[in-house]
mmCIF file of C-alpha atoms in Angstrom:
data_model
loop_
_atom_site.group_PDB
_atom_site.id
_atom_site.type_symbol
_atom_site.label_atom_id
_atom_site.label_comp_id
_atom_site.label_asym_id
_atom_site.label_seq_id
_atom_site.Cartn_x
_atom_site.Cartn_y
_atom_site.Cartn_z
ATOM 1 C CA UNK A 1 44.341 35.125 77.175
ATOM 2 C CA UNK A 2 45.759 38.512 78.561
ATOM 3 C CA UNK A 3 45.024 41.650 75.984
ATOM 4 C CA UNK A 4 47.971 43.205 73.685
ATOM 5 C CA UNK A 5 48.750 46.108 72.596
ATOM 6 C CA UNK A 6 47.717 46.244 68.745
ATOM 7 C CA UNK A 7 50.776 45.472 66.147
ATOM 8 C CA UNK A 8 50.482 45.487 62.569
ATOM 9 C CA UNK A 9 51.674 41.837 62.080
ATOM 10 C CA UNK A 10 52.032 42.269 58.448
ATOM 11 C CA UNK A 11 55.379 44.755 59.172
ATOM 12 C CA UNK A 12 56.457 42.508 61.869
ATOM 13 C CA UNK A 13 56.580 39.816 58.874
ATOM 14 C CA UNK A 14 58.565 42.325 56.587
ATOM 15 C CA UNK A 15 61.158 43.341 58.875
ATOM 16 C CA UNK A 16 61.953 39.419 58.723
ATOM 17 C CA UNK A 17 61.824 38.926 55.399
ATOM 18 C CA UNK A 18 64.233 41.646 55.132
ATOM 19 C CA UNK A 19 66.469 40.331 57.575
ATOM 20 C CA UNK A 20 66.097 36.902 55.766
ATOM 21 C CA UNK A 21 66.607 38.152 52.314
ATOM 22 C CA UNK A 22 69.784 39.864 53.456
ATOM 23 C CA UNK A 23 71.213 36.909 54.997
ATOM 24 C CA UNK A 24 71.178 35.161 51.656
ATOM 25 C CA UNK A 25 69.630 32.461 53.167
ATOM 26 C CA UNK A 26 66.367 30.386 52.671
ATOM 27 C CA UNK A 27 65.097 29.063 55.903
ATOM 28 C CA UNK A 28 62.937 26.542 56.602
ATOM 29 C CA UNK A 29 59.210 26.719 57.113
ATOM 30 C CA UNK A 30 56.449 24.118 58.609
ATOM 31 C CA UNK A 31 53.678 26.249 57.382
ATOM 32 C CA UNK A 32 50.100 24.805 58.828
ATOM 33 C CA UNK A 33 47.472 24.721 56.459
ATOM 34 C CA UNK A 34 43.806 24.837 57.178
ATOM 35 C CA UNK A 35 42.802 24.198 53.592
ATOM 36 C CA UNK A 36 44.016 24.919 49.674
ATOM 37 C CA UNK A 37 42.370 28.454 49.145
ATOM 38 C CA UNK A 38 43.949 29.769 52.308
ATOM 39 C CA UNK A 39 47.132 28.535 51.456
ATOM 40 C CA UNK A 40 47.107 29.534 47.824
ATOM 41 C CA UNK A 41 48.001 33.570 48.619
ATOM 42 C CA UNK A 42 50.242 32.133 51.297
ATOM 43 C CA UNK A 43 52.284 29.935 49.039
ATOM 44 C CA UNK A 44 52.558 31.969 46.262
ATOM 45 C CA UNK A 45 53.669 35.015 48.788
ATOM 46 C CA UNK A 46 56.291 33.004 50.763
ATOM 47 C CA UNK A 47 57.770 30.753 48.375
ATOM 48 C CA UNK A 48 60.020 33.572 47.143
ATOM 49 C CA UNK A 49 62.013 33.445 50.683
ATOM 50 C CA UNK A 50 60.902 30.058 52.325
ATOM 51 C CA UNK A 51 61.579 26.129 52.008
ATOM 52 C CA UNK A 52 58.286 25.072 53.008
ATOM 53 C CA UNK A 53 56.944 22.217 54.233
ATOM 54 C CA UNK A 54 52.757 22.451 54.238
ATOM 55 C CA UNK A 55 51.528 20.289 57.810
ATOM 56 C CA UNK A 56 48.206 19.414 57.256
ATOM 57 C CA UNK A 57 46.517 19.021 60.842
ATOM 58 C CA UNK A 58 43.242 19.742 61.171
ATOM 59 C CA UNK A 59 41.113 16.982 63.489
ATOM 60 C CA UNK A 60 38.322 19.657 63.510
ATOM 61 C CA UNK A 61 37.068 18.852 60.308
ATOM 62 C CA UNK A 62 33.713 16.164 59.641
ATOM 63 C CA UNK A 63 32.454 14.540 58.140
ATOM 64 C CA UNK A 64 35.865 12.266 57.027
ATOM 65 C CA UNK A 65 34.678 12.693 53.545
ATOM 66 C CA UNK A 66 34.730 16.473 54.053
ATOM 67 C CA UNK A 67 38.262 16.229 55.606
ATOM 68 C CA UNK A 68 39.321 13.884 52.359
ATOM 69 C CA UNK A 69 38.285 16.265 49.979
ATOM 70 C CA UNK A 70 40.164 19.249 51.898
ATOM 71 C CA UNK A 71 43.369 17.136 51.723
ATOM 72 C CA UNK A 72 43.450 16.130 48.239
ATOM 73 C CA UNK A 73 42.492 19.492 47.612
ATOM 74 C CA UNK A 74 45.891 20.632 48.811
ATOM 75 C CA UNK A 75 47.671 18.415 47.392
ATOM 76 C CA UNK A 76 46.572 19.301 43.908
ATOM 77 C CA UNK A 77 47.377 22.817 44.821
ATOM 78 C CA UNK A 78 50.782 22.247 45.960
ATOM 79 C CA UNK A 79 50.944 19.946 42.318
ATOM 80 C CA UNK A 80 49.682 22.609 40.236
ATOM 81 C CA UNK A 81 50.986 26.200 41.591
ATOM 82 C CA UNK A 82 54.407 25.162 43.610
ATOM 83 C CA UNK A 83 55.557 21.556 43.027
ATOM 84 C CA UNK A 84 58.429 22.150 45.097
ATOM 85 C CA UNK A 85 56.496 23.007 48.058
ATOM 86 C CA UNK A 86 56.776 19.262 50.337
ATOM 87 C CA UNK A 87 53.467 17.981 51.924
ATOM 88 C CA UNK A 88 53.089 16.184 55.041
ATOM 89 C CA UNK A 89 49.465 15.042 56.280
ATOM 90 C CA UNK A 90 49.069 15.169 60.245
ATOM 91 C CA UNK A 91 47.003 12.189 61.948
ATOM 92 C CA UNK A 92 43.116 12.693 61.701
ATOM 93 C CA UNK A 93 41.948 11.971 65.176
ATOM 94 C CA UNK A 94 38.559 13.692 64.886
ATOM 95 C CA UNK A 95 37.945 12.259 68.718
ATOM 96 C CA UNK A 96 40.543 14.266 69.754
ATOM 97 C CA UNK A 97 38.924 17.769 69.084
ATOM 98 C CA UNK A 98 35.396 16.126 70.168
ATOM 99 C CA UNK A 99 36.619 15.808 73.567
ATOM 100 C CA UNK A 100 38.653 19.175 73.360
ATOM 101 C CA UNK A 101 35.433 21.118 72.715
ATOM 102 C CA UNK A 102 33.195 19.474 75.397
ATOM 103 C CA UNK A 103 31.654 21.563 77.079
ATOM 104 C CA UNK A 104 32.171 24.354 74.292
ATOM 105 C CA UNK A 105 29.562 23.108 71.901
ATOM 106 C CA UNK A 106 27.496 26.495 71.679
ATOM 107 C CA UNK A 107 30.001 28.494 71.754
ATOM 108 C CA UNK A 108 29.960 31.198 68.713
ATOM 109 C CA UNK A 109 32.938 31.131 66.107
ATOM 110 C CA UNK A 110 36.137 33.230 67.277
ATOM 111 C CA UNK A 111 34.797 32.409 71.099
ATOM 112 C CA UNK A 112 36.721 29.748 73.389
ATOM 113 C CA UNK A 113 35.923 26.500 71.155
ATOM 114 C CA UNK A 114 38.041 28.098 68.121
ATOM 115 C CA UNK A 115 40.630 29.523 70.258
ATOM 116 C CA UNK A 116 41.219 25.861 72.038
ATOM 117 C CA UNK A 117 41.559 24.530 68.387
ATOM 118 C CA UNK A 118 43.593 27.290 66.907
ATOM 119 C CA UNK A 119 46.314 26.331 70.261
ATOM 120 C CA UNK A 120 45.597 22.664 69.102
ATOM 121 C CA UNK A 121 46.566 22.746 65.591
ATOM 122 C CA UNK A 122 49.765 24.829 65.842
ATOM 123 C CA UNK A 123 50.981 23.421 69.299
ATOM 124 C CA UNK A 124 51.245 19.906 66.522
ATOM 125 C CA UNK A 125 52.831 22.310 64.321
ATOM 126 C CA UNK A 126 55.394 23.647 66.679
ATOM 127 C CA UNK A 127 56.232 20.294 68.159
ATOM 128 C CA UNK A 128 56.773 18.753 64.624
ATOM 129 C CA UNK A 129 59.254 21.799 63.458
ATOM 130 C CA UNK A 130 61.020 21.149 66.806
ATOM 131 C CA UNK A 131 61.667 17.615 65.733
ATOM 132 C CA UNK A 132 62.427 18.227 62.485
ATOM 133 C CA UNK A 133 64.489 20.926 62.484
ATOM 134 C CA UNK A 134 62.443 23.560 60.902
ATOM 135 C CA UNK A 135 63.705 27.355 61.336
ATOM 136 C CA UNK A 136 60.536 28.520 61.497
ATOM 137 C CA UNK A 137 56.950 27.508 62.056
ATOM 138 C CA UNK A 138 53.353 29.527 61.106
ATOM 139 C CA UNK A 139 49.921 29.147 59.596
ATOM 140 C CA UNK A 140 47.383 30.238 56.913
ATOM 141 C CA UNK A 141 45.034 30.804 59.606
ATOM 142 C CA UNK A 142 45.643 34.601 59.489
ATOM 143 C CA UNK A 143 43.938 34.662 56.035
ATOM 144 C CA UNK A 144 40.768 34.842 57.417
ATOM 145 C CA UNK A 145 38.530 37.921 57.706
ATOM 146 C CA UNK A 146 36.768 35.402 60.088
ATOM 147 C CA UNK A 147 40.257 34.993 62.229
ATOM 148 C CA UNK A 148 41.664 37.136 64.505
ATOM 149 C CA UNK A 149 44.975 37.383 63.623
ATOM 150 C CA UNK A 150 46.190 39.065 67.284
ATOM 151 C CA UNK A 151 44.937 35.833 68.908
ATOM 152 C CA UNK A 152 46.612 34.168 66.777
ATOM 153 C CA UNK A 153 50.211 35.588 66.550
ATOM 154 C CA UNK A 154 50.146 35.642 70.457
ATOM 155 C CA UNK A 155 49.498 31.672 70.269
ATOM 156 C CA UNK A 156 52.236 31.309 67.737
ATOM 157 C CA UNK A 157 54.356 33.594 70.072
ATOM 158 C CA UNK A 158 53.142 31.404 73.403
ATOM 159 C CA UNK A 159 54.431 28.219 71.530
ATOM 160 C CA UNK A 160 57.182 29.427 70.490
ATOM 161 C CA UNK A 161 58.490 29.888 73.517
ATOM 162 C CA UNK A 162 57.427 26.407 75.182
ATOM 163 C CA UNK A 163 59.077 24.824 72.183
ATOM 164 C CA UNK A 164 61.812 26.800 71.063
ATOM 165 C CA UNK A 165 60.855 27.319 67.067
ATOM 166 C CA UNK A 166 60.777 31.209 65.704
ATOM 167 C CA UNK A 167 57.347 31.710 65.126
ATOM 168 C CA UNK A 168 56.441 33.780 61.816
ATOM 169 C CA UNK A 169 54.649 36.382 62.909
ATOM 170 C CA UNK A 170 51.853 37.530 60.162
ATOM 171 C CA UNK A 171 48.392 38.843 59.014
ATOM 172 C CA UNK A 172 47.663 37.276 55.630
ATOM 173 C CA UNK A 173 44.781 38.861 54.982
ATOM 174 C CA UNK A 174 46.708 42.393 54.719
ATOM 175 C CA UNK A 175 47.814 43.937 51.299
ATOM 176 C CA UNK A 176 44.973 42.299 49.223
ATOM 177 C CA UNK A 177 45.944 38.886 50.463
ATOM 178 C CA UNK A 178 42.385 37.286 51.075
ATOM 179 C CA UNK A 179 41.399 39.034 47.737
ATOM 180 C CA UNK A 180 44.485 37.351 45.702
ATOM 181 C CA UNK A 181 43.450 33.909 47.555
ATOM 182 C CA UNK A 182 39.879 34.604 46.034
ATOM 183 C CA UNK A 183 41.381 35.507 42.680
ATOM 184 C CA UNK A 184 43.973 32.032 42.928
ATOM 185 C CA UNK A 185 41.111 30.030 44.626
ATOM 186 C CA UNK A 186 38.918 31.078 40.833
ATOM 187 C CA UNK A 187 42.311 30.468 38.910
ATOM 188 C CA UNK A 188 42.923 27.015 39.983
ATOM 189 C CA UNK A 189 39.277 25.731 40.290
ATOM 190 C CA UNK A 190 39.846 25.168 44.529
ATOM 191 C CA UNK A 191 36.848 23.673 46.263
ATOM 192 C CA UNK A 192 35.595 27.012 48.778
ATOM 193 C CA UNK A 193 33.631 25.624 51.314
ATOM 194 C CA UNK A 194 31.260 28.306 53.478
ATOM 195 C CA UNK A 195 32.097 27.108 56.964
ATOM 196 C CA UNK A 196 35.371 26.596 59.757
ATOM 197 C CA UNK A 197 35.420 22.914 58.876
ATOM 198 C CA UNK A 198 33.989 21.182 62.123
ATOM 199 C CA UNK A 199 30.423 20.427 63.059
ATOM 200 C CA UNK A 200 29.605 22.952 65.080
ATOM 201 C CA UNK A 201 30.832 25.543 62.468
ATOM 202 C CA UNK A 202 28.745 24.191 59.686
ATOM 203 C CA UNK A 203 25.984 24.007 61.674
ATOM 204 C CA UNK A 204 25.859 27.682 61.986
ATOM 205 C CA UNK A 205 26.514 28.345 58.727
ATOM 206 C CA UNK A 206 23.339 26.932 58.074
ATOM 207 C CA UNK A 207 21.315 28.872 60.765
ATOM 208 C CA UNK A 208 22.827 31.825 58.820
ATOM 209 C CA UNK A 209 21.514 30.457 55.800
ATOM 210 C CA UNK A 210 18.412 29.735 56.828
ATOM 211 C CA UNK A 211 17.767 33.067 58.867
ATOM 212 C CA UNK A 212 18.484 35.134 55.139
ATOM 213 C CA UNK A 213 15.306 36.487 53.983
ATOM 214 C CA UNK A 214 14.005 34.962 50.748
ATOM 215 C CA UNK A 215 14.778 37.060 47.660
ATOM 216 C CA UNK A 216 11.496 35.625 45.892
ATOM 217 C CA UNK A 217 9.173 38.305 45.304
ATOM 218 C CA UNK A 218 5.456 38.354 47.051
#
């Protein structure tokens, strides 16, 4: 992936809520969620201009029981903070992300395993706003301190462009927004997990574990 100049994706995103907000018009948005405490900022931010529709597609995650408790998770967010936010649950096809990252398996986080996933998960996004007629299509991905939200916005833009959806260009994280999903994450009781979601993610969140030096005094 070619090198951009740097944009501050956060005024990209207000110069089209403005637009938005003076067309009188709520559009609609498949917003791709990668789990409840990432969406919480992000729901509570774009419900004031959006119809959104949360996809939840994330084949990266294991163990199934891990991906299970992710899901519900959102949908007792969605319940709790914005009932009239709709919820649609992507296939889990674990398999498919195995045989994605062959080959990729030691790569670190952020290095060419993620960035295969990250085109993965919103390539189903964009082809299911395409078919269902959404106006726009983006994802809480951006949240992340962990996530770079260049790579990101230039996937969004790539897709956009194969499939013919306005991608919403964003950084989440900007303006306190991974604080105030900290703060919502505390408010609603959200399961936090400390790693990406897939097996090779969690097992370096151990090794980082692991590696800290013991606090118990010798």
């Amino acid at each position: 992936m070619k090198q951009t100049p740097k944009v501050n994706y956060q005024l990209v995103l207000d110069n089209e809520i403005k637009k938005i907000t003076a067309s009188g018009k709520r559009p609609g948005l498949l917003l791709h969620s990668c789990c409840a405490p990432c969406s919480s900022y992000v729901l509570e931010y774009l419900t004031n201009f959006f119809d959104i529709t949360v996809l939840y597609y994330n084949p990266n995650i294991s163990p199934e029981h891990e991906y299970q408790h992710r899901v519900d998770e959102m949908k007792r967010l969605i319940l709790e903070m914005c009932p009239s936010v709709s919820f649609v649950e992507g296939k889990y096809e674990p398999q498919r992300f195995y045989e994605m990252a062959k080959g990729l398996e030691n790569e670190p986080e952020r290095g060419a395993r993620c960035l295969k996933c990250y085109r993965m998960r919103l390539e189903e996004a964009a082809v299911f706003a395409r078919e269902n007629g959404f106006d726009y299509f983006t994802t809480t991905l951006s949240i992340s301190p962990q996530k770079d939200s260049a790579v990101l916005n230039q996937l969004g833009g790539e897709l956009s462009d194969q499939y013919g959806v306005p991608y919403l260009y964003s950084d989440f994280k900007k303006r306190g927004g991974y604080k105030r999903s900290i703060e919502l994450s505390a408010q609603y009781s959200l399961y936090r997990q400390n790693f990406c979601g897939c097996i090779y993610s969690r097992q370096q969140a151990q090794s980082r574990t692991s590696q800290k030096p013991s606090s118990v005094a010798k």
